Amino acid sequence: MALLPILCYPDARLHTVAKAVPEVDSRIRQLAKDMLETMYEASGIGLAATQIDVHQRVIVADVSQEHDQPLVLINPELVWTSPGTHMNEEGCLSVPGIYDGVERFDAVHVRALDAQGASRVIEATGLLSVCIQHEMDHLLGKVFVEYLSPLKRNRIKTKMLKARREDAR
Ligand code: K1U
Ligand code: ZN
């Protein structure tokens, strides 16, 4: 098991579009294990491979309080979205300390391969639905701050760059 460094916004690598995983093999299974360990250690509820600079369509999530319901979604595809949407307060491990509202579908159905390579459809509502939509955006190179106004986004970018400079001192 290994903890992986998480890319921080702004970083051009966060805008890379991930490629489909051709085969679920031991390398992908190890990647998923390392991503789950990294997500739990960072107190996150989700993580996309993009955030650890791996540009393959892999996400992990666990919205349980007990951290006992890990989900591994490989090559996830949205197969259904609810007609209704709602605003949700979101955070991102790649934009630490920033929380803001994003409009998301109330519920989604996602087809994906699990860590054994079996095809499954997950019917997600509530926080899991929001988390999956957020992580699937990462795989398309989209960070949640891109839903915010240019003014807010620029303020966040400036704040992150300032924090990075101070950390480097
Ligand atoms: O992708 C990521 O950066 C992980 C992100 C997922 C996420 C959180 C909230 C709404 C949508 C997507 C996080 O886990 S950030 C941590 C966080 O905000 C949180 C942690 C525990 C419970 C609820 C939120
Ligand atoms: Zn994120």
PDB file of C-alpha atoms and ligand atoms in Angstrom:
ATOM      1  CA  MET A   1       0.000   0.000   0.000  1.00  0.00           C
ATOM      2  CA  ALA A   2       1.159   3.530  -0.694  1.00  0.00           C
ATOM      3  CA  LEU A   3       0.041   7.080  -0.044  1.00  0.00           C
ATOM      4  CA  LEU A   4       0.054   9.060  -3.283  1.00  0.00           C
ATOM      5  CA  PRO A   5       0.636  12.838  -3.607  1.00  0.00           C
ATOM      6  CA  ILE A   6      -2.537  14.742  -4.609  1.00  0.00           C
ATOM      7  CA  LEU A   7      -2.233  17.458  -7.285  1.00  0.00           C
ATOM      8  CA  CYS A   8      -3.279  20.920  -6.090  1.00  0.00           C
ATOM      9  CA  TYR A   9      -5.248  23.482  -8.110  1.00  0.00           C
ATOM     10  CA  PRO A  10      -4.118  25.324 -10.171  1.00  0.00           C
ATOM     11  CA  ASP A  11      -2.158  22.598 -11.962  1.00  0.00           C
ATOM     12  CA  ALA A  12      -2.484  21.983 -15.717  1.00  0.00           C
ATOM     13  CA  ARG A  13      -2.367  18.207 -15.126  1.00  0.00           C
ATOM     14  CA  LEU A  14      -5.793  18.412 -13.406  1.00  0.00           C
ATOM     15  CA  HIS A  15      -7.249  19.323 -16.826  1.00  0.00           C
ATOM     16  CA  THR A  16      -6.069  16.133 -18.561  1.00  0.00           C
ATOM     17  CA  VAL A  17      -8.859  13.946 -19.979  1.00  0.00           C
ATOM     18  CA  ALA A  18      -8.431  10.374 -18.658  1.00  0.00           C
ATOM     19  CA  LYS A  19      -8.314   7.364 -21.001  1.00  0.00           C
ATOM     20  CA  ALA A  20     -10.355   4.169 -20.633  1.00  0.00           C
ATOM     21  CA  VAL A  21      -8.701   1.282 -18.759  1.00  0.00           C
ATOM     22  CA  PRO A  22      -8.140  -1.468 -21.372  1.00  0.00           C
ATOM     23  CA  GLU A  23      -7.960  -4.335 -18.845  1.00  0.00           C
ATOM     24  CA  VAL A  24      -8.570  -4.661 -15.098  1.00  0.00           C
ATOM     25  CA  ASP A  25      -5.302  -6.277 -14.021  1.00  0.00           C
ATOM     26  CA  SER A  26      -3.197  -6.421 -10.847  1.00  0.00           C
ATOM     27  CA  ARG A  27      -1.691  -2.986 -11.615  1.00  0.00           C
ATOM     28  CA  ILE A  28      -5.162  -1.388 -11.682  1.00  0.00           C
ATOM     29  CA  ARG A  29      -6.189  -3.274  -8.509  1.00  0.00           C
ATOM     30  CA  GLN A  30      -3.073  -1.944  -6.730  1.00  0.00           C
ATOM     31  CA  LEU A  31      -3.803   1.586  -8.030  1.00  0.00           C
ATOM     32  CA  ALA A  32      -7.360   1.370  -6.607  1.00  0.00           C
ATOM     33  CA  LYS A  33      -6.042   0.150  -3.212  1.00  0.00           C
ATOM     34  CA  ASP A  34      -3.496   2.996  -3.073  1.00  0.00           C
ATOM     35  CA  MET A  35      -6.182   5.521  -4.070  1.00  0.00           C
ATOM     36  CA  LEU A  36      -8.505   4.310  -1.286  1.00  0.00           C
ATOM     37  CA  GLU A  37      -5.686   4.542   1.260  1.00  0.00           C
ATOM     38  CA  THR A  38      -4.825   8.061   0.028  1.00  0.00           C
ATOM     39  CA  MET A  39      -8.511   9.127   0.128  1.00  0.00           C
ATOM     40  CA  TYR A  40      -9.039   7.836   3.702  1.00  0.00           C
ATOM     41  CA  GLU A  41      -5.798   9.431   4.904  1.00  0.00           C
ATOM     42  CA  ALA A  42      -6.882  12.807   3.435  1.00  0.00           C
ATOM     43  CA  SER A  43     -10.378  12.485   5.050  1.00  0.00           C
ATOM     44  CA  GLY A  44     -12.030  12.515   1.636  1.00  0.00           C
ATOM     45  CA  ILE A  45     -15.148  10.725   0.452  1.00  0.00           C
ATOM     46  CA  GLY A  46     -13.884  10.286  -3.121  1.00  0.00           C
ATOM     47  CA  LEU A  47     -10.782  10.457  -5.305  1.00  0.00           C
ATOM     48  CA  ALA A  48     -10.223  10.344  -9.067  1.00  0.00           C
ATOM     49  CA  ALA A  49      -7.017   8.954 -10.620  1.00  0.00           C
ATOM     50  CA  THR A  50      -6.521  12.363 -12.320  1.00  0.00           C
ATOM     51  CA  GLN A  51      -5.874  13.891  -8.884  1.00  0.00           C
ATOM     52  CA  ILE A  52      -2.854  11.636  -8.368  1.00  0.00           C
ATOM     53  CA  ASP A  53      -1.572  12.318 -11.901  1.00  0.00           C
ATOM     54  CA  VAL A  54      -2.725   8.988 -13.338  1.00  0.00           C
ATOM     55  CA  HIS A  55      -4.841   9.666 -16.420  1.00  0.00           C
ATOM     56  CA  GLN A  56      -6.954   6.517 -16.545  1.00  0.00           C
ATOM     57  CA  ARG A  57     -10.690   6.265 -15.848  1.00  0.00           C
ATOM     58  CA  VAL A  58     -10.588   5.065 -12.221  1.00  0.00           C
ATOM     59  CA  ILE A  59     -12.445   6.558  -9.257  1.00  0.00           C
ATOM     60  CA  VAL A  60     -12.858   5.465  -5.662  1.00  0.00           C
ATOM     61  CA  ALA A  61     -15.438   6.596  -3.102  1.00  0.00           C
ATOM     62  CA  ASP A  62     -16.704   5.789   0.381  1.00  0.00           C
ATOM     63  CA  VAL A  63     -19.418   7.976   1.904  1.00  0.00           C
ATOM     64  CA  SER A  64     -19.947   5.738   4.963  1.00  0.00           C
ATOM     65  CA  GLN A  65     -19.168   7.085   8.469  1.00  0.00           C
ATOM     66  CA  GLU A  66     -17.321   3.858   9.309  1.00  0.00           C
ATOM     67  CA  HIS A  67     -15.154   3.835   6.145  1.00  0.00           C
ATOM     68  CA  ASP A  68     -16.355   0.300   5.484  1.00  0.00           C
ATOM     69  CA  GLN A  69     -18.119   0.711   2.117  1.00  0.00           C
ATOM     70  CA  PRO A  70     -15.321   1.324  -0.404  1.00  0.00           C
ATOM     71  CA  LEU A  71     -16.387   1.626  -4.038  1.00  0.00           C
ATOM     72  CA  VAL A  72     -14.029   1.205  -6.993  1.00  0.00           C
ATOM     73  CA  LEU A  73     -15.438   2.387 -10.338  1.00  0.00           C
ATOM     74  CA  ILE A  74     -13.398   1.680 -13.462  1.00  0.00           C
ATOM     75  CA  ASN A  75     -14.470   3.183 -16.807  1.00  0.00           C
ATOM     76  CA  PRO A  76     -17.590   4.739 -15.204  1.00  0.00           C
ATOM     77  CA  GLU A  77     -20.355   5.905 -17.572  1.00  0.00           C
ATOM     78  CA  LEU A  78     -23.543   7.774 -16.632  1.00  0.00           C
ATOM     79  CA  VAL A  79     -26.451   5.680 -17.910  1.00  0.00           C
ATOM     80  CA  TRP A  80     -29.273   7.693 -16.266  1.00  0.00           C
ATOM     81  CA  THR A  81     -29.642  11.090 -14.629  1.00  0.00           C
ATOM     82  CA  SER A  82     -32.663  12.243 -12.621  1.00  0.00           C
ATOM     83  CA  PRO A  83     -34.810  15.052 -14.006  1.00  0.00           C
ATOM     84  CA  GLY A  84     -34.295  17.037 -10.791  1.00  0.00           C
ATOM     85  CA  THR A  85     -31.155  18.858  -9.660  1.00  0.00           C
ATOM     86  CA  HIS A  86     -30.103  20.592  -6.453  1.00  0.00           C
ATOM     87  CA  MET A  87     -27.334  22.861  -5.197  1.00  0.00           C
ATOM     88  CA  ASN A  88     -24.764  21.093  -3.068  1.00  0.00           C
ATOM     89  CA  GLU A  89     -21.878  22.452  -1.014  1.00  0.00           C
ATOM     90  CA  GLU A  90     -18.740  20.769  -2.372  1.00  0.00           C
ATOM     91  CA  GLY A  91     -15.107  20.528  -1.394  1.00  0.00           C
ATOM     92  CA  CYS A  92     -12.147  19.013  -3.226  1.00  0.00           C
ATOM     93  CA  LEU A  93      -8.926  17.443  -1.996  1.00  0.00           C
ATOM     94  CA  SER A  94      -7.170  19.274  -4.884  1.00  0.00           C
ATOM     95  CA  VAL A  95      -8.539  22.658  -3.698  1.00  0.00           C
ATOM     96  CA  PRO A  96      -8.022  22.385   0.082  1.00  0.00           C
ATOM     97  CA  GLY A  97     -10.055  24.697   2.315  1.00  0.00           C
ATOM     98  CA  ILE A  98     -12.465  25.859  -0.420  1.00  0.00           C
ATOM     99  CA  TYR A  99     -16.177  24.958  -0.314  1.00  0.00           C
ATOM    100  CA  ASP A 100     -18.885  26.290  -2.626  1.00  0.00           C
ATOM    101  CA  GLY A 101     -22.232  25.404  -4.173  1.00  0.00           C
ATOM    102  CA  VAL A 102     -22.519  23.366  -7.382  1.00  0.00           C
ATOM    103  CA  GLU A 103     -25.742  22.232  -9.088  1.00  0.00           C
ATOM    104  CA  ARG A 104     -25.876  18.438  -9.487  1.00  0.00           C
ATOM    105  CA  PHE A 105     -28.418  15.803 -10.515  1.00  0.00           C
ATOM    106  CA  ASP A 106     -30.372  14.467  -7.508  1.00  0.00           C
ATOM    107  CA  ALA A 107     -29.606  10.883  -8.544  1.00  0.00           C
ATOM    108  CA  VAL A 108     -27.527   9.070 -11.153  1.00  0.00           C
ATOM    109  CA  HIS A 109     -27.092   5.499 -12.387  1.00  0.00           C
ATOM    110  CA  VAL A 110     -23.515   4.646 -13.321  1.00  0.00           C
ATOM    111  CA  ARG A 111     -22.237   1.597 -15.195  1.00  0.00           C
ATOM    112  CA  ALA A 112     -18.657   0.684 -14.288  1.00  0.00           C
ATOM    113  CA  LEU A 113     -16.280  -2.234 -13.848  1.00  0.00           C
ATOM    114  CA  ASP A 114     -15.389  -3.182 -10.277  1.00  0.00           C
ATOM    115  CA  ALA A 115     -11.911  -4.202  -9.073  1.00  0.00           C
ATOM    116  CA  GLN A 116     -12.567  -7.764 -10.313  1.00  0.00           C
ATOM    117  CA  GLY A 117     -13.446  -6.494 -13.788  1.00  0.00           C
ATOM    118  CA  ALA A 118     -17.169  -7.274 -13.388  1.00  0.00           C
ATOM    119  CA  SER A 119     -19.677  -4.832 -14.893  1.00  0.00           C
ATOM    120  CA  ARG A 120     -22.084  -3.285 -12.356  1.00  0.00           C
ATOM    121  CA  VAL A 121     -24.689  -0.533 -12.332  1.00  0.00           C
ATOM    122  CA  ILE A 122     -24.670   1.669  -9.207  1.00  0.00           C
ATOM    123  CA  GLU A 123     -27.877   3.557  -8.411  1.00  0.00           C
ATOM    124  CA  ALA A 124     -26.593   6.551  -6.458  1.00  0.00           C
ATOM    125  CA  THR A 125     -28.571   9.141  -4.491  1.00  0.00           C
ATOM    126  CA  GLY A 126     -27.638  11.747  -1.865  1.00  0.00           C
ATOM    127  CA  LEU A 127     -23.967  12.348  -1.072  1.00  0.00           C
ATOM    128  CA  LEU A 128     -22.795   9.338  -3.121  1.00  0.00           C
ATOM    129  CA  SER A 129     -24.530  10.735  -6.215  1.00  0.00           C
ATOM    130  CA  VAL A 130     -22.880  14.146  -5.740  1.00  0.00           C
ATOM    131  CA  CYS A 131     -19.505  12.541  -5.073  1.00  0.00           C
ATOM    132  CA  ILE A 132     -19.663  10.341  -8.201  1.00  0.00           C
ATOM    133  CA  GLN A 133     -20.617  13.353 -10.368  1.00  0.00           C
ATOM    134  CA  HIS A 134     -17.709  15.349  -8.871  1.00  0.00           C
ATOM    135  CA  GLU A 135     -15.233  12.493  -9.472  1.00  0.00           C
ATOM    136  CA  MET A 136     -16.451  11.862 -13.038  1.00  0.00           C
ATOM    137  CA  ASP A 137     -15.831  15.558 -13.760  1.00  0.00           C
ATOM    138  CA  HIS A 138     -12.209  15.063 -12.602  1.00  0.00           C
ATOM    139  CA  LEU A 139     -11.814  12.283 -15.209  1.00  0.00           C
ATOM    140  CA  LEU A 140     -12.898  14.824 -17.856  1.00  0.00           C
ATOM    141  CA  GLY A 141     -10.300  17.305 -16.579  1.00  0.00           C
ATOM    142  CA  LYS A 142     -12.879  19.475 -14.813  1.00  0.00           C
ATOM    143  CA  VAL A 143     -12.390  20.841 -11.279  1.00  0.00           C
ATOM    144  CA  PHE A 144     -15.513  22.001  -9.360  1.00  0.00           C
ATOM    145  CA  VAL A 145     -14.279  25.622  -9.200  1.00  0.00           C
ATOM    146  CA  GLU A 146     -14.917  25.795 -12.965  1.00  0.00           C
ATOM    147  CA  TYR A 147     -18.655  25.930 -12.150  1.00  0.00           C
ATOM    148  CA  LEU A 148     -18.080  29.141 -10.154  1.00  0.00           C
ATOM    149  CA  SER A 149     -17.922  32.695 -11.534  1.00  0.00           C
ATOM    150  CA  PRO A 150     -14.618  33.846 -13.107  1.00  0.00           C
ATOM    151  CA  LEU A 151     -14.259  36.313 -10.207  1.00  0.00           C
ATOM    152  CA  LYS A 152     -14.560  33.594  -7.542  1.00  0.00           C
ATOM    153  CA  ARG A 153     -12.307  31.237  -9.521  1.00  0.00           C
ATOM    154  CA  ASN A 154      -9.578  33.855  -9.860  1.00  0.00           C
ATOM    155  CA  ARG A 155      -9.747  34.632  -6.136  1.00  0.00           C
ATOM    156  CA  ILE A 156      -9.375  30.905  -5.374  1.00  0.00           C
ATOM    157  CA  LYS A 157      -6.460  30.588  -7.818  1.00  0.00           C
ATOM    158  CA  THR A 158      -4.666  33.556  -6.186  1.00  0.00           C
ATOM    159  CA  LYS A 159      -5.282  32.116  -2.691  1.00  0.00           C
ATOM    160  CA  MET A 160      -3.936  28.675  -3.692  1.00  0.00           C
ATOM    161  CA  LEU A 161      -0.819  30.148  -5.346  1.00  0.00           C
ATOM    162  CA  LYS A 162      -0.129  32.306  -2.275  1.00  0.00           C
ATOM    163  CA  ALA A 163      -0.473  29.268   0.029  1.00  0.00           C
ATOM    164  CA  ARG A 164       1.885  27.295  -2.247  1.00  0.00           C
ATOM    165  CA  ARG A 165       4.515  30.082  -2.133  1.00  0.00           C
ATOM    166  CA  GLU A 166       4.251  30.250   1.676  1.00  0.00           C
ATOM    167  CA  ASP A 167       4.546  26.446   1.983  1.00  0.00           C
ATOM    168  CA  ALA A 168       7.699  26.522  -0.184  1.00  0.00           C
ATOM    169  CA  ARG A 169       9.430  28.967   2.198  1.00  0.00           C
TER     170      ARG A 169
HETATM  171  O1  K1U B   1     -12.570  14.581  -5.408  1.00  0.00           O
HETATM  172  C1  K1U B   1     -12.229  15.012  -4.322  1.00  0.00           C
HETATM  173  O2  K1U B   1     -11.449  15.932  -4.262  1.00  0.00           O
HETATM  174  C2  K1U B   1     -12.800  14.422  -3.069  1.00  0.00           C
HETATM  175  C3  K1U B   1     -13.932  15.264  -2.499  1.00  0.00           C
HETATM  176  C4  K1U B   1     -15.245  14.672  -2.939  1.00  0.00           C
HETATM  177  C5  K1U B   1     -16.480  15.495  -2.674  1.00  0.00           C
HETATM  178  C6  K1U B   1     -16.772  16.078  -1.468  1.00  0.00           C
HETATM  179  C7  K1U B   1     -17.926  16.801  -1.269  1.00  0.00           C
HETATM  180  C8  K1U B   1     -18.817  16.934  -2.290  1.00  0.00           C
HETATM  181  C9  K1U B   1     -18.512  16.364  -3.511  1.00  0.00           C
HETATM  182  C10 K1U B   1     -17.359  15.644  -3.696  1.00  0.00           C
HETATM  183  C11 K1U B   1     -13.799  15.241  -0.989  1.00  0.00           C
HETATM  184  O3  K1U B   1     -13.925  14.249  -0.385  1.00  0.00           O
HETATM  185  S1  K1U B   1     -13.427  16.709  -0.224  1.00  0.00           S
HETATM  186  C12 K1U B   1     -13.703  16.385   1.501  1.00  0.00           C
HETATM  187  C13 K1U B   1     -15.084  16.763   1.846  1.00  0.00           C
HETATM  188  O4  K1U B   1     -15.525  17.808   1.416  1.00  0.00           O
HETATM  189  C14 K1U B   1     -15.967  15.922   2.637  1.00  0.00           C
HETATM  190  C15 K1U B   1     -15.468  14.965   3.487  1.00  0.00           C
HETATM  191  C16 K1U B   1     -16.350  14.188   4.211  1.00  0.00           C
HETATM  192  C17 K1U B   1     -17.715  14.352   4.099  1.00  0.00           C
HETATM  193  C18 K1U B   1     -18.220  15.319   3.241  1.00  0.00           C
HETATM  194  C19 K1U B   1     -17.348  16.116   2.517  1.00  0.00           C
HETATM  195 ZN    ZN B   2     -12.220  16.920  -6.285  1.00  0.00          ZN
END
